[in-house]
Amino acid sequence: MNGRTDQPLRLGVNIDHVATLRNARGGSDPDPARAARLAQQAGADGITLHLREDRRHILDADLSAVIDAVTLPINLEMAATQEMQRIALSHRPHAVCLVPERREERTTEGGLEVAGDDNRLREYITPLRDAGARVSLFIAPDEAQVEAAARVGAQVVELHVGAYAEHCAAGDDAARNAELRRLFAAAALADALGLEVHAGHGLNFDNVGPIAAIPEVVELNIGHFLIGEAVFIGLDAAIREMRRKMLLARM
Ligand code: PXP
């Protein structure tokens, strides 16, 4: 494997924060399923949504509505709990991305601790894979986590780029470059172990380029920035501009 820049880079649009906005007021507006349809029209390659245990943004009914609203592959982010496994097995999304979840966090703060939880995760993943889902693990760009992801039978790793995004925002070039080196190394290792490589968290127009340029990365999942930017320029324009920047970086 290796040297994947010839592979197209997909954009998964995470629509969670359309639901966050709706839930702030209650009622039905803005509608996440409508956002998913619009994202499809704007050229998204997939729709990502995170059904959290506390249902703070996407609700169970949204999952069904979004699945019905688009023909794109659905990537369901969820904690590795029995309840979420049941939901995934009944809705059969194209992909399931297992993420760590802490109730007090504002967003998914760290990567999944795969190393050390091998047996439980292997058992957890098997029925999902048997049902046809591509199973992804959201992990820090850490060698031990990548190796553990391969051991437990995941087909995909999504590299957490949140630390990189924070260093970019702080203007700390040395820390940003060090984190980029970790991301390049983790992506190369994952690819060498036969894992498909995705990346996400905290990406925006300014910081997406270097991540899109990692040759083994074939999918980015982006949410908060796109939904925020939609307030100013519209969701369609935000998605098209993000795709343009991804493409430019890939060349
Ligand atoms: N990928 C995963 C696994 C996530 O948990 C999140 C945040 O929900 C994202 C991507 C998207 O992050 P952001 O909303 O910061 O673009």
Coordinates of C-alpha atoms and ligand atoms in Angstrom, one line a residue:
M1 CA 0.0 0.0 0.0
N2 CA 1.2 3.5 0.6
G3 CA 1.4 6.6 -1.6
R4 CA -2.4 7.2 -1.8
T5 CA -2.5 10.7 -3.1
D6 CA -3.9 9.3 -6.3
Q7 CA -6.9 8.2 -4.3
P8 CA -9.7 10.8 -4.1
L9 CA -10.2 12.4 -0.7
R10 CA -13.8 12.1 0.5
L11 CA -15.6 14.6 2.7
G12 CA -18.0 13.3 5.3
V13 CA -20.2 16.2 6.5
N14 CA -21.1 15.9 10.2
I15 CA -24.6 17.5 10.7
D16 CA -24.8 17.1 14.5
H17 CA -24.7 20.8 15.2
V18 CA -27.8 21.5 13.1
A19 CA -29.5 19.4 15.8
T20 CA -27.7 21.3 18.5
L21 CA -29.2 24.5 17.2
R22 CA -32.7 23.0 16.9
N23 CA -32.5 21.6 20.4
A24 CA -31.5 25.0 21.9
R25 CA -35.1 26.1 21.1
G26 CA -37.0 22.8 20.8
G27 CA -39.4 22.1 18.0
S28 CA -38.2 21.0 14.6
D29 CA -36.1 23.8 13.0
P30 CA -33.4 23.6 11.7
D31 CA -34.0 20.1 10.4
P32 CA -30.9 17.8 10.3
A33 CA -32.4 15.7 7.5
R34 CA -32.7 18.8 5.4
A35 CA -29.1 19.6 6.1
A36 CA -28.1 16.1 5.0
R37 CA -30.0 16.5 1.7
L38 CA -28.4 19.8 1.1
A39 CA -24.9 18.4 1.9
Q40 CA -25.5 15.7 -0.7
Q41 CA -26.5 18.2 -3.3
A42 CA -23.3 20.2 -2.5
G43 CA -21.1 17.3 -3.1
A44 CA -20.6 15.6 0.2
D45 CA -19.4 12.0 0.0
G46 CA -21.1 10.9 3.2
I47 CA -23.1 12.1 6.1
T48 CA -21.7 11.6 9.6
L49 CA -23.7 11.9 12.8
H50 CA -23.0 11.1 16.4
L51 CA -25.8 9.7 18.5
R52 CA -24.6 10.5 22.0
E53 CA -25.7 8.6 25.0
D54 CA -27.2 11.8 26.4
R55 CA -28.9 12.6 23.1
R56 CA -27.6 16.2 23.3
H57 CA -27.8 16.8 19.6
I58 CA -28.9 14.1 17.2
L59 CA -31.9 12.1 18.4
D60 CA -32.9 8.6 17.5
A61 CA -35.6 9.9 15.2
D62 CA -33.0 12.0 13.4
L63 CA -31.0 8.9 12.5
S64 CA -33.9 7.3 10.7
A65 CA -34.9 10.6 9.0
V66 CA -31.3 11.2 7.8
I67 CA -31.0 7.6 6.5
D68 CA -34.2 8.1 4.6
A69 CA -33.2 11.6 3.3
V70 CA -30.0 10.7 1.4
T71 CA -28.5 8.0 -0.7
L72 CA -25.0 8.8 0.6
P73 CA -23.2 6.4 2.9
I74 CA -24.0 7.1 6.6
N75 CA -21.2 7.1 9.2
L76 CA -22.6 6.6 12.7
E77 CA -20.3 7.8 15.4
M78 CA -21.1 6.2 18.8
A79 CA -19.7 5.0 22.1
A80 CA -19.0 1.3 22.4
T81 CA -22.1 0.5 24.5
Q82 CA -24.7 -2.3 24.3
E83 CA -27.4 0.2 23.6
M84 CA -25.5 1.8 20.6
Q85 CA -24.6 -1.6 19.2
R86 CA -28.3 -2.5 19.2
I87 CA -29.2 0.7 17.4
A88 CA -26.4 0.3 14.8
L89 CA -27.5 -3.3 14.1
S90 CA -31.1 -2.2 13.5
H91 CA -30.2 0.8 11.3
R92 CA -27.3 -0.8 9.5
P93 CA -25.3 2.3 8.6
H94 CA -22.5 2.0 6.0
A95 CA -19.9 2.7 8.7
V96 CA -19.7 2.8 12.5
C97 CA -17.1 5.0 14.1
L98 CA -16.4 4.1 17.8
V99 CA -15.6 7.2 19.9
P100 CA -14.9 7.8 23.6
E101 CA -17.7 9.6 25.3
R102 CA -17.7 11.5 28.6
R103 CA -20.9 13.2 29.6
E104 CA -19.1 16.3 30.9
E105 CA -17.1 17.0 27.7
R106 CA -18.3 19.6 25.2
T107 CA -17.1 17.5 22.3
T108 CA -15.1 14.3 21.7
E109 CA -12.0 15.3 23.5
G110 CA -9.6 12.5 23.2
G111 CA -9.1 9.3 21.1
L112 CA -10.4 5.9 22.0
E113 CA -8.2 3.9 24.4
V114 CA -7.9 0.7 22.2
A115 CA -4.6 -0.6 23.6
G116 CA -5.5 -2.4 26.8
D117 CA -9.2 -2.9 25.9
D118 CA -8.4 -5.4 23.1
N119 CA -10.7 -8.3 24.1
R120 CA -13.8 -6.3 24.8
L121 CA -13.4 -4.2 21.6
R122 CA -12.8 -7.3 19.4
E123 CA -16.0 -8.9 20.7
Y124 CA -17.9 -5.6 20.3
I125 CA -16.8 -5.1 16.7
T126 CA -17.5 -8.6 15.4
P127 CA -21.3 -8.4 15.2
L128 CA -21.0 -5.0 13.6
R129 CA -18.7 -6.3 10.9
D130 CA -20.8 -9.4 10.5
A131 CA -23.8 -7.1 9.8
G132 CA -21.8 -5.4 7.0
A133 CA -20.7 -2.2 8.7
R134 CA -17.2 -0.8 8.2
V135 CA -15.9 -0.3 11.7
S136 CA -13.7 2.7 12.4
L137 CA -11.9 3.6 15.6
F138 CA -11.4 7.3 16.5
I139 CA -7.9 7.3 17.9
A140 CA -5.0 9.6 18.8
P141 CA -2.1 9.5 16.2
D142 CA -0.3 7.1 18.5
E143 CA 1.6 4.0 17.4
A144 CA 0.3 1.8 20.2
Q145 CA -3.3 2.7 19.4
V146 CA -2.9 2.1 15.6
E147 CA -1.4 -1.3 16.2
A148 CA -4.2 -2.1 18.7
A149 CA -6.9 -1.0 16.2
A150 CA -5.5 -3.5 13.6
R151 CA -5.4 -6.3 16.3
V152 CA -9.0 -5.8 17.3
G153 CA -10.3 -6.1 13.7
A154 CA -11.2 -2.5 12.8
Q155 CA -11.1 -1.8 9.1
V156 CA -10.6 1.9 9.5
V157 CA -8.9 4.3 11.9
E158 CA -10.0 7.9 12.1
L159 CA -7.1 10.0 13.4
H160 CA -8.0 12.6 15.9
V161 CA -6.6 15.9 14.6
G162 CA -7.9 18.0 17.5
A163 CA -4.5 18.7 19.0
Y164 CA -3.2 19.8 15.6
A165 CA -6.2 22.1 15.2
E166 CA -5.6 23.6 18.7
H167 CA -1.9 24.3 18.0
C168 CA -2.9 26.0 14.7
A169 CA -5.4 28.2 16.5
A170 CA -2.8 29.1 19.1
G171 CA -0.2 30.0 16.4
D172 CA 2.2 27.5 18.0
D173 CA 4.1 26.4 14.9
A174 CA 6.6 24.1 16.6
A175 CA 3.8 22.2 18.4
R176 CA 1.7 22.1 15.2
N177 CA 4.6 20.7 13.1
A178 CA 5.4 18.1 15.8
E179 CA 1.7 17.0 15.8
L180 CA 1.7 16.9 12.0
R181 CA 4.7 14.6 12.1
R182 CA 2.8 12.3 14.5
L183 CA -0.2 12.3 12.1
F184 CA 2.0 11.5 9.1
A185 CA 3.7 8.6 10.9
A186 CA 0.4 7.2 12.3
A187 CA -1.3 7.3 8.9
A188 CA 1.7 5.5 7.2
L189 CA 1.7 2.8 9.9
A190 CA -2.1 2.3 9.7
D191 CA -1.9 2.0 5.9
A192 CA 1.0 -0.5 6.2
L193 CA -1.2 -2.6 8.6
G194 CA -4.0 -2.6 6.1
L195 CA -6.2 0.0 7.7
E196 CA -8.1 2.6 5.8
V197 CA -7.2 6.1 7.2
H198 CA -9.6 8.9 8.0
A199 CA -9.1 12.1 9.9
G200 CA -11.3 14.6 11.7
H201 CA -12.0 17.1 14.5
G202 CA -11.6 20.8 14.6
L203 CA -10.9 21.2 10.8
N204 CA -11.6 24.5 9.1
F205 CA -10.7 26.3 5.9
D206 CA -7.4 27.5 7.4
N207 CA -6.0 24.2 8.8
V208 CA -7.5 21.6 6.5
G209 CA -4.7 21.7 3.9
P210 CA -1.8 19.9 5.6
I211 CA -4.2 17.1 6.8
A212 CA -5.7 16.7 3.3
A213 CA -2.1 16.3 2.0
I214 CA -1.4 13.3 4.1
P215 CA -1.2 10.7 1.4
E216 CA -2.8 7.8 3.2
V217 CA -5.9 9.8 4.4
V218 CA -8.9 9.1 2.2
E219 CA -11.7 10.7 4.2
L220 CA -12.1 13.8 6.3
N221 CA -15.1 14.2 8.7
I222 CA -15.9 17.8 9.3
G223 CA -18.9 19.3 11.2
H224 CA -18.8 22.2 13.6
F225 CA -16.9 24.6 11.4
L226 CA -19.1 23.9 8.3
I227 CA -22.4 24.3 10.2
G228 CA -21.0 27.6 11.8
E229 CA -19.8 28.9 8.4
A230 CA -23.2 28.1 6.9
V231 CA -24.7 30.9 9.1
F232 CA -22.6 33.3 7.1
I233 CA -22.3 31.9 3.6
G234 CA -24.8 29.0 3.5
L235 CA -24.1 25.3 3.8
D236 CA -23.8 24.7 0.1
A237 CA -21.1 27.3 -0.3
A238 CA -19.3 26.2 2.9
I239 CA -19.1 22.6 1.7
R240 CA -18.0 23.5 -1.9
E241 CA -15.3 25.7 -0.5
M242 CA -14.0 23.0 1.8
R243 CA -14.0 20.5 -1.0
R244 CA -12.0 23.0 -3.1
K245 CA -9.4 23.4 -0.4
M246 CA -9.1 19.7 0.1
L247 CA -8.6 19.2 -3.6
L248 CA -6.0 21.9 -3.8
A249 CA -4.0 20.4 -1.0
R250 CA -4.2 17.0 -2.6
M251 CA -2.6 18.2 -5.8
Ligands
PXP1 N1 -14.8 12.8 13.7 C1 -15.2 12.4 14.9 C2 -14.9 10.9 15.2 C3 -15.8 13.2 15.8 O1 -16.2 12.8 17.0 C4 -16.1 14.6 15.4 C5 -16.8 15.5 16.4 O2 -18.1 15.0 16.7 C6 -15.7 15.0 14.2 C7 -15.1 14.1 13.3 C8 -16.0 16.3 13.6 O3 -15.4 17.3 14.4 P1 -15.8 18.8 14.1 O4 -17.2 19.0 14.5 O5 -14.9 19.5 15.1 O6 -15.5 19.1 12.7

